[in-house]
XYZ file of C-alpha atoms in Angstrom:
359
model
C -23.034 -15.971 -12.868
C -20.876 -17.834 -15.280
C -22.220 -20.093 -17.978
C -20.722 -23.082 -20.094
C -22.508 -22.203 -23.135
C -24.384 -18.931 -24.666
C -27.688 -18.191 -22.333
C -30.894 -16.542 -23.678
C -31.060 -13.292 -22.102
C -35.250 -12.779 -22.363
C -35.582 -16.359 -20.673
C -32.886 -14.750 -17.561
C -34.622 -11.466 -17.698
C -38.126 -13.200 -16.964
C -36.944 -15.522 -14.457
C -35.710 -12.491 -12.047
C -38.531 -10.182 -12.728
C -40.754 -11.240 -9.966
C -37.964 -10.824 -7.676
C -37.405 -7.359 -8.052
C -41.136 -6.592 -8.567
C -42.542 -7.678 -5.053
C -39.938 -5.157 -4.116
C -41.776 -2.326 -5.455
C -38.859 -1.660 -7.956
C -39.665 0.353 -11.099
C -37.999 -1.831 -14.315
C -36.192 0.284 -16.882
C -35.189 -2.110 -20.023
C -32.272 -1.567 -22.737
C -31.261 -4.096 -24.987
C -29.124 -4.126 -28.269
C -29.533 -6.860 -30.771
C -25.573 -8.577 -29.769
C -24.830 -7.200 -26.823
C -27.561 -8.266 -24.297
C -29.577 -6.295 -21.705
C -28.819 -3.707 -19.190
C -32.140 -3.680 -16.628
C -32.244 -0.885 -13.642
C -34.568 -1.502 -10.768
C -35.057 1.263 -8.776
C -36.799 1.959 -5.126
C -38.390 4.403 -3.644
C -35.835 4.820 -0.990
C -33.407 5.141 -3.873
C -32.011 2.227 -3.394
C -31.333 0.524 -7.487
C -30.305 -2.755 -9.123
C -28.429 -3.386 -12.632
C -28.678 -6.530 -13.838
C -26.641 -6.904 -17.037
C -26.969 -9.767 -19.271
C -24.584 -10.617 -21.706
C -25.500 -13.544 -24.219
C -22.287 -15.302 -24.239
C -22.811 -16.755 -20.748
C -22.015 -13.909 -18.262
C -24.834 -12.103 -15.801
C -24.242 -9.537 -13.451
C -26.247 -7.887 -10.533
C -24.866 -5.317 -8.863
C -26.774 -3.724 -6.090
C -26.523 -0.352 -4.311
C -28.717 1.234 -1.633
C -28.037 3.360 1.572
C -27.798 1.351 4.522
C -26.603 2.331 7.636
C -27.794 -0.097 9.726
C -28.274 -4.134 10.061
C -31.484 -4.332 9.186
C -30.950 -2.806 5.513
C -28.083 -4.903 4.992
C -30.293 -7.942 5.718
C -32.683 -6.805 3.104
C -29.642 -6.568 0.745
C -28.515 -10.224 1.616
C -32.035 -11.562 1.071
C -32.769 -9.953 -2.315
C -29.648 -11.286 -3.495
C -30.225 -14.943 -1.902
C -33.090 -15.053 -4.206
C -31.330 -13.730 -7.119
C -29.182 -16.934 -6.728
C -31.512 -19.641 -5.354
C -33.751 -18.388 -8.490
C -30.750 -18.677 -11.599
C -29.308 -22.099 -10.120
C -33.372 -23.097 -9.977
C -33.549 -22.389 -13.533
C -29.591 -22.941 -15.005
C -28.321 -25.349 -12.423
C -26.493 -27.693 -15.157
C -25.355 -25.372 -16.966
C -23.801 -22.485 -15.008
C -20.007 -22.874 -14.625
C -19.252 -20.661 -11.624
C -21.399 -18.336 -9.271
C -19.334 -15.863 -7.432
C -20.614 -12.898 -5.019
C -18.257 -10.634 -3.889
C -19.041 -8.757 0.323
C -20.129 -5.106 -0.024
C -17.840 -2.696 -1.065
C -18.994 0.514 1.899
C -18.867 4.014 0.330
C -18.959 7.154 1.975
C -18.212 6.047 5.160
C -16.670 8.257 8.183
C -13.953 5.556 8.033
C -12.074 4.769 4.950
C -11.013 1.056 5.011
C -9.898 0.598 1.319
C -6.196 1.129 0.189
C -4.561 -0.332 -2.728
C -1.590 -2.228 -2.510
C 1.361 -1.913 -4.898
C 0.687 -3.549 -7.426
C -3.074 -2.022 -7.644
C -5.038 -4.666 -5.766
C -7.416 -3.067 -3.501
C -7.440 -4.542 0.220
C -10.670 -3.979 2.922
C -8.969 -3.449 6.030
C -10.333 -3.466 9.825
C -10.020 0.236 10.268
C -12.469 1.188 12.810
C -10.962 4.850 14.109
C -9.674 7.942 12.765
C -6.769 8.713 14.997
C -5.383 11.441 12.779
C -5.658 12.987 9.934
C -4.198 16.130 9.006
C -3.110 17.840 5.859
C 0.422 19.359 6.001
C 2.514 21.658 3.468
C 3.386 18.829 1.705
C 0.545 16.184 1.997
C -2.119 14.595 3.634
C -0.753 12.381 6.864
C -3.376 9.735 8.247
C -2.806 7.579 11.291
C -5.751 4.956 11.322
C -6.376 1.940 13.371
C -6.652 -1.146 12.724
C -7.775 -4.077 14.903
C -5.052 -6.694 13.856
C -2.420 -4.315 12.696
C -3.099 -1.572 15.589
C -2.094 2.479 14.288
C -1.030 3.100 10.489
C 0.924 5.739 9.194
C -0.449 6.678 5.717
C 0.862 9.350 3.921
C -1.459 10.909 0.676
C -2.875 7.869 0.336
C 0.210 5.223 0.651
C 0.379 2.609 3.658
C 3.978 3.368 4.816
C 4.258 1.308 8.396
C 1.725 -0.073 10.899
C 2.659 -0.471 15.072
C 2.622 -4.560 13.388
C 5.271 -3.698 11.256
C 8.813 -4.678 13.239
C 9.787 -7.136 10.441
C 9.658 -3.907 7.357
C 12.294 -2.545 10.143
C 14.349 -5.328 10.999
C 14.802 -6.203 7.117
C 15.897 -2.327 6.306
C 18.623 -3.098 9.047
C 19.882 -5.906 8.120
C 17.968 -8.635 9.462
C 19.638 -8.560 12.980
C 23.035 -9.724 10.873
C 24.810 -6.360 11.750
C 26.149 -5.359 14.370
C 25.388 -1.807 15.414
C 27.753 -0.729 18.314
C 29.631 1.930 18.299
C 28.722 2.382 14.911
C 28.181 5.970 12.820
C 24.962 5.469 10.836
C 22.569 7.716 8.724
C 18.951 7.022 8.027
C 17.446 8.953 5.429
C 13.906 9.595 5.908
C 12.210 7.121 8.280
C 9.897 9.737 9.845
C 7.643 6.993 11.691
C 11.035 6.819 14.495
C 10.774 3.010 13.758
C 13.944 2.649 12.934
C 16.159 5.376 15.068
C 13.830 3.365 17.978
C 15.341 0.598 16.929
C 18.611 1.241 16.126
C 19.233 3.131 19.436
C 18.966 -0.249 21.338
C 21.886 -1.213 19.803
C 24.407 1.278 21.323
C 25.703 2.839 17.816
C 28.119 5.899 18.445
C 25.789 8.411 16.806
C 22.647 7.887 14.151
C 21.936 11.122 12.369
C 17.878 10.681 10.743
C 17.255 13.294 7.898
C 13.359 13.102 7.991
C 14.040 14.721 4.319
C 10.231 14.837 3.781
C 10.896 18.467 5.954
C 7.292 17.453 7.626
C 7.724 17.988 11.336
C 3.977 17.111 10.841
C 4.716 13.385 10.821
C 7.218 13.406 13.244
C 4.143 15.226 15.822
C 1.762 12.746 14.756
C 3.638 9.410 15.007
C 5.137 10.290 18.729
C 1.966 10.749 20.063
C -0.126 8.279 18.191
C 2.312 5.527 16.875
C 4.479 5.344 20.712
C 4.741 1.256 19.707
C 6.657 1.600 17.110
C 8.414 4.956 17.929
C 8.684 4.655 21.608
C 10.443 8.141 22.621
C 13.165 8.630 20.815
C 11.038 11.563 18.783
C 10.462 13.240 21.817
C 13.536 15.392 21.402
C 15.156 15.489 17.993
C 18.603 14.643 20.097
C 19.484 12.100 22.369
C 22.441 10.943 23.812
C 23.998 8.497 20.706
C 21.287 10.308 17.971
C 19.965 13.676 16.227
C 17.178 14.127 13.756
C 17.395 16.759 11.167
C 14.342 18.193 10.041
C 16.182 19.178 6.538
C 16.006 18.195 2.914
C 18.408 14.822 2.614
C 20.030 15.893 -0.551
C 21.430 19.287 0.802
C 22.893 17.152 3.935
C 24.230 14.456 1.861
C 26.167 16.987 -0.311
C 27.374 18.638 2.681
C 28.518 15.282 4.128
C 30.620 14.047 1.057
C 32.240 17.569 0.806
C 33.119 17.347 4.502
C 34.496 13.597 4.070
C 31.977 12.391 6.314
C 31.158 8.765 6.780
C 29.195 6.644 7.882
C 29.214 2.359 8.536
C 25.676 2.177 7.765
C 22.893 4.452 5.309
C 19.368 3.521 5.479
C 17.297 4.835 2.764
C 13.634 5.179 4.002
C 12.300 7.740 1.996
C 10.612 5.975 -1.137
C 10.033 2.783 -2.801
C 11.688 2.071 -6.087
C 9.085 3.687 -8.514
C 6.752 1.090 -10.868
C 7.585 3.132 -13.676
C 9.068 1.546 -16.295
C 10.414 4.583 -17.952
C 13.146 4.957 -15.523
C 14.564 8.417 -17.827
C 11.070 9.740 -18.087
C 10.515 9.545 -14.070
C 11.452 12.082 -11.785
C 11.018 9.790 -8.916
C 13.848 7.663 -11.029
C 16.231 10.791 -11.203
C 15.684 11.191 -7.040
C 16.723 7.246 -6.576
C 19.674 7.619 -8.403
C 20.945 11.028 -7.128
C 20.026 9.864 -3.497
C 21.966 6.234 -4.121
C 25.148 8.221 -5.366
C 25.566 10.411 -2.636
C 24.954 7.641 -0.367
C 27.714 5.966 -1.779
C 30.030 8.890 -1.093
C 29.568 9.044 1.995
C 29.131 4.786 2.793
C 32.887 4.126 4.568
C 34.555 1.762 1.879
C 33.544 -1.372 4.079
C 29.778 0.247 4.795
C 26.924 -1.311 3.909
C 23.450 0.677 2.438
C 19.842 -0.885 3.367
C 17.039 0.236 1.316
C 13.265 -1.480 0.882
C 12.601 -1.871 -2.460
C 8.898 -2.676 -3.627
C 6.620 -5.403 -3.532
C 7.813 -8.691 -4.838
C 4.703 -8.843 -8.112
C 6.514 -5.236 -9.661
C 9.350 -7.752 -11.014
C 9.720 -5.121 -13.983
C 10.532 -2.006 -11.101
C 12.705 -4.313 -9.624
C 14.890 -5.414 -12.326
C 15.095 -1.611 -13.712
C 16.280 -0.688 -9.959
C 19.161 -3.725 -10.277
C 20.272 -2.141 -13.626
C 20.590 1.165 -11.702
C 22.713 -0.171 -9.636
C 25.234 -0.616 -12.615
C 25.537 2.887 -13.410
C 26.833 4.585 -10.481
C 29.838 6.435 -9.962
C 31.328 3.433 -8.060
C 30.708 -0.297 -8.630
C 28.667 -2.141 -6.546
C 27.125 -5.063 -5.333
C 24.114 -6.445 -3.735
C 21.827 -8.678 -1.999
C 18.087 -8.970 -1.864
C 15.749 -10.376 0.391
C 11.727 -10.855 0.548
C 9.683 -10.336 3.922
C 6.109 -10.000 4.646
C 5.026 -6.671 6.172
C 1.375 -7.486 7.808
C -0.048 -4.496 7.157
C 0.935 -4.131 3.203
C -0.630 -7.928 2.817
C 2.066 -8.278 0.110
C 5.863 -9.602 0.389
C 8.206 -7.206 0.116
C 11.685 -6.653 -1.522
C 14.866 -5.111 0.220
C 18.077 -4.398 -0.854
C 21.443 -4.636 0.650
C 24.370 -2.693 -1.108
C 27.850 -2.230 -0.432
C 31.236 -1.115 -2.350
C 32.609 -3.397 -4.781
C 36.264 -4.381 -3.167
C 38.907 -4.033 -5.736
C 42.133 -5.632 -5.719
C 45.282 -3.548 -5.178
């Protein structure tokens, strides 16, 4: 409860009294002379309110019990109806805003919290655990989701859900390329979304480096996330691809050495870091060591797709551009936002290609 003006905190404290008191609650008071009150209710079932008052016009009840069932969460709903009915009774012309936010569930068999990336924290519809598994490297959850169907999250980041086509048509191009008889690399992209993709497109040969070395989520997105993989992880070669379950940067050394190249390099192995200490980061250092070997090995008239991060981290974003500047070729580049269902947040990607230089 918000107020327009400064509210006397014994006058709130007696009006909800009663309230909690024909609940059998046991009333524990603190109060300091500027700061308000802090009141606990507690149950016998264990079950306990706060109810902070704070005398410039702000009250708070926050209530937690264990409830695994309707009937509790009923209880909850009606304690707090009367909370409400009871201040607006009492303050109607003079509180500014009442806002109640829906349970937060802890605990639970199911997580269905994850943060997005710039630290918001979404509920989603997660109603199985399809997998969940902790490899070498880190822990690898598929869950499922009733509007966004299996999700691939890896140590606690949402990388792709079976929703997802448009994260993988934007780090191709936004069906503006043209793919046959093409050589392309994709770095990373263990989730097969892309290779799937690609593959439909008749390229002369995609190599994948699933550089995160976790055959781990290669097992667990062919059998659980089939929509958005289809086959093509089955066997790590096929007729126009192979998938190398190496580290990237080993591969991409070996490649530039060789003279390899390639017409297209996806880079699916990390967003551009939120850090804003792009010297300090190690994350930074990867970026730029993976974007200059790409560029050794990107045919002069190639073209390099990469996601970059969601559209609120404008600080990330700009220190990624200035990266750009700094490699051992110049470049340019093109940007474009999408929304990815599953992140619930628009989403930056990159297009980069060779600066042409007059002869």
């Amino acid at each position: 409860f918000s107020f327009n003006l400064a509210v006397d905190c014994n006058a709130v404290l007696k009006a909800l009294q009663p309230i909690f008191q024909e609940q059998g609650m046991t009333e524990t008071v603190h109060n300091w002379e500027d700061h308000g009150y802090l009141v606990t209710y507690i149950k016998k079932n264990g079950s306990f309110a706060n109810l902070r008052i704070h005398p410039h016009g702000l009250v708070l009840v926050d209530l937690q019990s264990y409830n695994d069932h309707l009937k509790g969460r009923e209880e909850v709903d009606q304690l707090l109806n009367k909370v409400e009915e009871r201040m607006k009774e009492l303050f109607h012309g003079n509180i500014k805003r009442v806002k109640r936010l829906p349970a937060i569930l802890r605990g639970g068999v199911i997580d269905r919290y994850w943060p997005t990336a710039d630290g918001r924290l979404v509920e989603y519809d997660i109603d199985e655990v399809v997998y969940d598994e902790d490899s070498p490297f880190q822990n690898i959850k598929i869950l499922h989701s009733k509007q966004f169907g299996n999700i691939l999250i890896l140590s606690g980041d949402v990388n792709l859900a079976e929703s997802d086509l448009a994260y993988t048509q934007a780090i191709m191009g936004s069906g503006k390329e043209d793919y046959t008889g093409k050589e392309v690399l994709i770095l990373g992209g263990g989730d097969g979304g892309i290779l799937y993709e690609i593959v439909k497109l008749k390229p002369k040969m995609v190599t994948m480096v699933a550089s995160n070395i976790d055959q781990m989520v290669i097992d667990g997105c062919k059998k659980h996330m089939r929509k958005t993989c289809g086959d093509v992880l089955d066997n790590l070669k096929g007729e126009c691809y192979q998938v190398l379950i190496e580290d990237c940067i080993p591969v991409l050394k070996r490649y530039a050495k060789e003279g390899r190249m390639f017409d297209y390099v996806i880079n699916d192995l990390t967003a551009v870091p939120i850090s804003t200490s792009p010297e300090e980061d190690s994350t930074w250092e990867f970026l730029r060591l993976i974007l200059d070997l790409s560029m050794k090995v990107l045919k002069q008239d190639g073209k390099y797709f990469t996601q970059g991060n969601c559209i609120n981290l404008t600080d990330a974003l700009t220190l990624y551009e200035e990266q750009l500047s700094r490699l051992y070729c110049p470049v340019e580049f093109s940007k474009e936002t999408v929304c990815v269902p599953s992140y619930m947040e628009l989403w930056v990607f990159y297009t980069i290609w060779k600066k042409q230089t007059d002869i």
